[in-house]
Amino acid sequence: MTDEHEQAAQEAIASEMRLLDPAVRASAEAVRALLDPAFTEIGASGRLWDATSILTVTGSGSVAPDSPVRVSEMTAAVLAPGLVHLTYFSDNGGRRARRSSLWRLTGTGWRLYFHQGTLTS
């Protein structure tokens, strides 16, 4: 991986980790700053979310400050300049999911364009 690709991968990972932070999730403004206006998510439940509807989940205390989401096996692939694909496992209080995120670089920084979660045992 080139230095430029490594930097893009690390910035996308850092952005993903910020989005999982309970303090960030509690702030609609902070979450909105990390979501692309065209953001979509296929949730682990199978529900389709957009940037507006996902704010109801992130602001509802879905990640407790005393029990943050645990992340493992994070990998990053730079698909094109300014486009990074992340995959990882998450564990939120025993609810484990395989996750996939597409981050793209915009004029305002790295923004989450697409996310999918699939429950796993």
XYZ file of N, CA, C and O in Angstrom:
484
model
N 0.856 -1.174 0.000
C 0.000 0.000 0.000
C 0.901 1.236 0.000
O 1.840 1.327 0.778
N 0.610 2.187 -0.869
C 1.396 3.410 -0.917
C 1.125 4.241 0.327
O 0.140 4.030 1.039
N 2.010 5.206 0.582
C 1.810 6.092 1.737
C 0.471 6.823 1.639
O -0.223 6.986 2.641
N 0.117 7.259 0.431
C -1.150 7.962 0.224
C -2.336 7.047 0.530
O -3.301 7.452 1.186
N -2.246 5.795 0.076
C -3.318 4.832 0.353
C -3.376 4.494 1.838
O -4.461 4.375 2.401
N -2.216 4.348 2.459
C -2.169 4.047 3.896
C -2.803 5.176 4.695
O -3.567 4.929 5.632
N -2.516 6.423 4.313
C -3.103 7.571 5.009
C -4.619 7.594 4.829
O -5.362 7.810 5.781
N -5.105 7.343 3.614
C -6.548 7.315 3.360
C -7.205 6.220 4.186
O -8.258 6.440 4.805
N -6.586 5.043 4.237
C -7.134 3.933 5.009
C -7.206 4.299 6.486
O -8.233 4.064 7.145
N -6.151 4.886 7.021
C -6.132 5.246 8.442
C -7.160 6.327 8.769
O -7.791 6.293 9.832
N -7.342 7.273 7.863
C -8.339 8.330 8.093
C -9.763 7.765 8.060
O -10.612 8.166 8.858
N -10.025 6.834 7.157
C -11.349 6.212 7.100
C -11.596 5.389 8.367
O -12.686 5.441 8.944
N -10.594 4.644 8.822
C -10.734 3.869 10.057
C -10.989 4.797 11.234
O -11.883 4.539 12.048
N -10.232 5.872 11.326
C -10.433 6.827 12.423
C -11.846 7.413 12.382
O -12.493 7.587 13.428
N -12.353 7.694 11.196
C -13.713 8.234 11.050
C -14.753 7.206 11.486
O -15.725 7.539 12.170
N -14.559 5.945 11.097
C -15.475 4.876 11.507
C -15.491 4.748 13.033
O -16.552 4.631 13.650
N -14.313 4.794 13.639
C -14.223 4.663 15.089
C -14.882 5.855 15.797
O -15.520 5.679 16.835
N -14.762 7.049 15.219
C -15.461 8.210 15.790
C -16.970 7.993 15.740
O -17.677 8.300 16.695
N -17.444 7.445 14.642
C -18.885 7.222 14.487
C -19.405 6.188 15.493
O -20.578 6.218 15.857
N -18.553 5.307 15.959
C -18.944 4.310 16.956
C -18.816 4.819 18.389
O -19.298 4.177 19.319
N -18.188 5.962 18.574
C -17.968 6.534 19.903
C -19.293 7.007 20.498
O -20.018 7.782 19.863
N -19.648 6.551 21.702
C -20.924 6.951 22.303
C -21.108 8.468 22.405
O -22.215 8.969 22.210
N -20.040 9.209 22.681
C -20.149 10.675 22.785
C -20.476 11.300 21.436
O -21.265 12.250 21.354
N -19.903 10.772 20.373
C -20.196 11.277 19.032
C -21.626 10.906 18.644
O -22.389 11.742 18.163
N -22.008 9.668 18.899
C -23.354 9.198 18.540
C -24.451 9.968 19.261
O -25.565 10.076 18.774
N -24.137 10.517 20.419
C -25.127 11.282 21.185
C -25.383 12.664 20.591
O -26.335 13.335 20.960
N -24.545 13.080 19.647
C -24.665 14.406 19.040
C -25.098 14.277 17.576
O -24.318 13.819 16.735
N -26.319 14.679 17.282
C -26.807 14.622 15.897
C -25.889 15.415 14.969
O -25.616 14.991 13.850
N -25.391 16.543 15.441
C -24.501 17.372 14.622
C -23.200 16.645 14.314
O -22.721 16.667 13.175
N -22.634 15.962 15.298
C -21.374 15.231 15.088
C -21.584 14.057 14.138
O -20.747 13.797 13.269
N -22.705 13.347 14.294
C -22.990 12.228 13.391
C -23.223 12.743 11.981
O -22.670 12.215 11.012
N -24.024 13.786 11.854
C -24.324 14.360 10.534
C -23.037 14.777 9.813
O -22.919 14.623 8.598
N -22.051 15.275 10.557
C -20.787 15.710 9.955
C -19.996 14.527 9.382
O -19.129 14.729 8.520
N -20.289 13.309 9.844
C -19.581 12.129 9.355
C -20.350 11.381 8.265
O -19.803 10.485 7.630
N -21.606 11.741 8.048
C -22.420 11.056 7.043
C -22.491 11.841 5.744
O -22.711 13.046 5.751
N -22.330 11.139 4.651
C -22.514 11.731 3.336
C -24.001 12.069 3.187
O -24.851 11.331 3.680
N -24.336 13.177 2.523
C -25.751 13.496 2.319
C -26.515 12.370 1.611
O -27.712 12.194 1.827
N -25.817 11.573 0.801
C -26.448 10.459 0.083
C -26.313 9.139 0.846
O -26.551 8.071 0.281
N -25.963 9.197 2.127
C -25.753 8.002 2.938
C -26.949 7.062 2.910
O -28.098 7.491 2.987
N -26.654 5.754 2.804
C -27.657 4.711 2.993
C -27.023 3.590 3.805
O -25.803 3.391 3.776
N -27.874 2.893 4.534
C -27.425 1.740 5.314
C -28.461 0.645 5.209
O -29.663 0.904 5.269
N -27.967 -0.572 5.056
C -28.806 -1.745 5.220
C -28.429 -2.281 6.582
O -27.322 -2.799 6.782
N -29.317 -2.089 7.538
C -29.031 -2.463 8.910
C -29.042 -3.966 9.114
O -29.539 -4.727 8.279
N -28.489 -4.384 10.258
C -28.466 -5.803 10.600
C -29.877 -6.371 10.674
O -30.084 -7.570 10.497
N -30.862 -5.509 10.884
C -32.264 -5.928 10.929
C -32.861 -6.116 9.535
O -33.962 -6.633 9.397
N -32.138 -5.644 8.509
C -32.647 -5.678 7.146
C -33.301 -4.376 6.732
O -33.646 -4.186 5.571
N -33.446 -3.458 7.675
C -34.085 -2.169 7.386
C -33.148 -1.266 6.586
O -31.937 -1.269 6.791
N -33.721 -0.484 5.695
C -32.971 0.502 4.924
C -33.047 1.850 5.631
O -34.137 2.310 5.989
N -31.901 2.465 5.861
C -31.805 3.750 6.557
C -31.211 4.792 5.622
O -30.462 4.458 4.702
N -31.510 6.065 5.884
C -30.844 7.168 5.198
C -30.239 8.076 6.266
O -30.330 7.793 7.467
N -29.630 9.155 5.832
C -28.926 10.044 6.763
C -29.858 10.621 7.820
O -29.460 10.795 8.972
N -31.084 10.908 7.469
C -32.029 11.478 8.432
C -32.526 10.422 9.410
O -32.510 10.630 10.625
N -32.947 9.279 8.892
C -33.531 8.258 9.765
C -32.518 7.615 10.701
O -32.865 7.217 11.804
N -31.259 7.531 10.288
C -30.258 6.886 11.154
C -29.992 7.724 12.401
O -29.591 7.196 13.436
N -30.267 9.021 12.332
C -30.054 9.879 13.501
C -30.977 9.495 14.659
O -30.629 9.719 15.823
N -32.119 8.885 14.369
C -33.009 8.445 15.448
C -32.386 7.303 16.242
O -32.620 7.183 17.432
N -31.581 6.485 15.576
C -30.920 5.359 16.239
C -29.683 5.838 16.988
O -29.485 5.483 18.142
N -28.870 6.631 16.326
C -27.615 7.042 16.965
C -27.868 7.917 18.179
O -27.124 7.861 19.148
N -28.939 8.694 18.167
C -29.234 9.567 19.288
C -30.031 8.903 20.395
O -30.279 9.513 21.436
N -30.397 7.637 20.213
C -31.260 6.966 21.195
C -30.492 6.221 22.273
O -31.078 5.478 23.046
N -29.173 6.425 22.323
C -28.389 5.719 23.327
C -28.126 4.277 22.956
O -27.945 3.424 23.826
N -28.084 3.970 21.641
C -27.858 2.599 21.190
C -26.474 2.082 21.556
O -26.235 0.883 21.534
N -25.558 2.992 21.876
C -24.236 2.616 22.351
C -24.035 3.318 23.687
O -23.907 4.538 23.747
N -24.041 2.534 24.749
C -23.918 3.087 26.095
C -22.472 3.487 26.376
O -21.547 2.762 26.012
N -22.265 4.648 27.020
C -20.901 5.089 27.333
C -20.115 4.070 28.155
O -18.907 3.940 27.987
N -20.801 3.321 29.016
C -20.099 2.351 29.855
C -19.947 0.986 29.181
O -19.374 0.069 29.757
N -20.448 0.846 27.950
C -20.339 -0.402 27.208
C -20.163 -0.111 25.720
O -21.055 -0.361 24.901
N -18.999 0.448 25.347
C -18.795 0.825 23.941
C -18.768 -0.393 23.011
O -18.553 -1.521 23.456
N -18.999 -0.133 21.746
C -18.923 -1.190 20.728
C -17.480 -1.664 20.651
O -16.549 -0.861 20.562
N -17.316 -2.982 20.692
C -15.981 -3.562 20.506
C -15.820 -3.899 19.031
O -16.728 -4.464 18.410
N -14.673 -3.547 18.487
C -14.382 -3.755 17.070
C -13.194 -4.703 16.948
O -12.216 -4.571 17.686
N -13.292 -5.651 16.018
C -12.171 -6.553 15.756
C -12.055 -6.809 14.259
O -13.001 -6.565 13.505
N -10.889 -7.275 13.872
C -10.603 -7.664 12.491
C -10.880 -6.555 11.481
O -11.378 -6.823 10.380
N -10.557 -5.322 11.837
C -10.754 -4.182 10.925
C -9.754 -4.274 9.768
O -8.554 -4.407 9.988
N -10.274 -4.219 8.558
C -9.421 -4.151 7.374
C -9.895 -2.995 6.502
O -11.077 -2.630 6.513
N -8.963 -2.442 5.752
C -9.268 -1.321 4.865
C -8.686 -1.599 3.493
O -7.559 -2.082 3.378
N -9.471 -1.279 2.469
C -9.005 -1.393 1.090
C -9.324 -0.085 0.380
O -10.473 0.360 0.397
N -8.309 0.513 -0.210
C -8.514 1.729 -0.994
C -8.969 1.280 -2.379
O -8.216 0.625 -3.103
N -10.214 1.602 -2.726
C -10.780 1.171 -4.000
C -10.428 2.113 -5.141
O -10.334 1.688 -6.296
N -10.276 3.388 -4.810
C -9.936 4.434 -5.775
C -9.500 5.636 -4.950
O -9.745 5.676 -3.739
N -8.879 6.623 -5.576
C -8.531 7.814 -4.789
C -9.784 8.391 -4.118
O -10.810 8.604 -4.763
N -9.715 8.544 -2.805
C -10.837 9.115 -2.065
C -11.973 8.158 -1.779
O -13.058 8.589 -1.383
N -11.762 6.846 -1.949
C -12.811 5.855 -1.680
C -12.194 4.658 -0.964
O -11.343 3.957 -1.515
N -12.642 4.418 0.287
C -12.088 3.347 1.115
C -13.205 2.428 1.583
O -14.249 2.890 2.048
N -12.964 1.116 1.456
C -13.903 0.101 1.925
C -13.346 -0.511 3.206
O -12.221 -1.000 3.227
N -14.147 -0.464 4.277
C -13.777 -1.066 5.552
C -14.641 -2.286 5.814
O -15.837 -2.278 5.501
N -14.054 -3.318 6.408
C -14.814 -4.458 6.900
C -14.309 -4.773 8.294
O -13.125 -4.608 8.596
N -15.227 -5.222 9.164
C -14.855 -5.559 10.539
C -15.996 -6.286 11.224
O -17.103 -6.382 10.693
N -15.717 -6.800 12.408
C -16.732 -7.355 13.286
C -17.006 -6.350 14.382
O -16.082 -5.691 14.876
N -18.271 -6.255 14.789
C -18.621 -5.415 15.929
C -19.340 -6.276 16.964
O -20.000 -7.257 16.622
N -19.166 -5.891 18.209
C -19.885 -6.540 19.308
C -20.432 -5.431 20.181
O -19.683 -4.680 20.805
N -21.749 -5.311 20.185
C -22.427 -4.291 20.982
C -23.256 -5.007 22.042
O -24.387 -5.396 21.801
N -22.642 -5.238 23.193
C -23.330 -5.915 24.282
C -23.756 -7.328 23.937
O -24.836 -7.761 24.326
N -22.927 -8.057 23.184
C -23.240 -9.428 22.796
C -23.923 -9.555 21.449
O -24.067 -10.657 20.927
N -24.335 -8.451 20.863
C -24.937 -8.466 19.519
C -23.804 -8.295 18.512
O -23.294 -7.190 18.316
N -23.396 -9.424 17.911
C -22.251 -9.406 16.993
C -22.717 -9.268 15.548
O -23.722 -9.863 15.157
N -21.974 -8.487 14.795
C -22.303 -8.296 13.375
C -21.031 -8.148 12.561
O -20.021 -7.633 13.039
N -21.101 -8.625 11.338
C -20.048 -8.361 10.347
C -20.463 -7.051 9.684
O -21.628 -6.882 9.297
N -19.527 -6.118 9.556
C -19.837 -4.779 9.057
C -19.017 -4.442 7.816
O -17.887 -4.889 7.657
N -19.609 -3.612 6.969
C -18.970 -3.151 5.742
C -19.333 -1.678 5.557
O -20.507 -1.317 5.625
N -18.322 -0.839 5.363
C -18.536 0.601 5.199
C -17.758 1.125 4.004
O -16.613 0.731 3.786
N -18.386 2.030 3.265
C -17.707 2.751 2.186
C -17.582 4.212 2.602
O -18.602 4.878 2.834
N -16.349 4.672 2.703
C -16.064 6.063 3.057
C -15.522 6.775 1.837
O -14.694 6.226 1.103
N -16.017 8.006 1.616
C -15.464 8.774 0.503
C -15.031 10.148 0.993
O -15.632 10.740 1.891
N -13.963 10.613 0.371
C -13.390 11.911 0.711
C -14.143 12.996 -0.042
O -14.282 12.939 -1.262
N -14.657 13.970 0.702
C -15.389 15.084 0.107
C -14.655 16.377 0.447
O -13.647 16.366 1.145
N -15.196 17.480 0.011
C -14.613 18.779 0.320
C -14.638 19.102 1.801
O -13.909 19.983 2.262
N -15.462 18.380 2.560
C -15.545 18.613 4.009
C -14.929 17.478 4.817
O -15.119 17.415 6.023
N -14.228 16.568 4.159
C -13.565 15.466 4.858
C -14.151 14.116 4.504
O -14.936 13.987 3.565
N -13.763 13.101 5.262
C -14.239 11.744 5.032
C -15.674 11.616 5.509
O -15.989 11.997 6.625
N -16.530 11.095 4.639
C -17.946 10.947 4.952
C -18.370 9.518 4.626
O -17.971 8.958 3.596
N -19.199 8.939 5.492
C -19.696 7.587 5.291
C -20.790 7.608 4.227
O -21.824 8.238 4.399
N -20.547 6.891 3.130
C -21.473 6.857 2.004
C -22.440 5.673 2.111
O -23.615 5.801 1.815
N -21.930 4.507 2.529
C -22.759 3.306 2.615
C -22.271 2.420 3.748
O -21.069 2.310 3.986
N -23.225 1.788 4.430
C -22.871 0.855 5.511
C -23.854 -0.307 5.494
O -25.031 -0.130 5.200
N -23.331 -1.495 5.788
C -24.192 -2.663 5.942
C -23.718 -3.477 7.119
O -22.521 -3.660 7.341
N -24.681 -3.962 7.900
C -24.385 -4.857 9.011
C -25.151 -6.148 8.834
O -26.309 -6.156 8.443
N -24.483 -7.281 9.113
C -25.109 -8.580 9.043
C -24.852 -9.305 10.352
O -23.694 -9.494 10.733
N -25.930 -9.677 11.050
C -25.772 -10.371 12.333
C -25.042 -11.683 12.149
O -25.203 -12.364 11.137
N -24.244 -12.036 13.146
C -23.498 -13.288 13.125
C -23.468 -13.843 14.546
O -23.704 -13.124 15.508
N -23.183 -15.116 14.656
C -23.134 -15.721 15.988
C -21.752 -15.556 16.589
O -20.805 -15.253 15.937
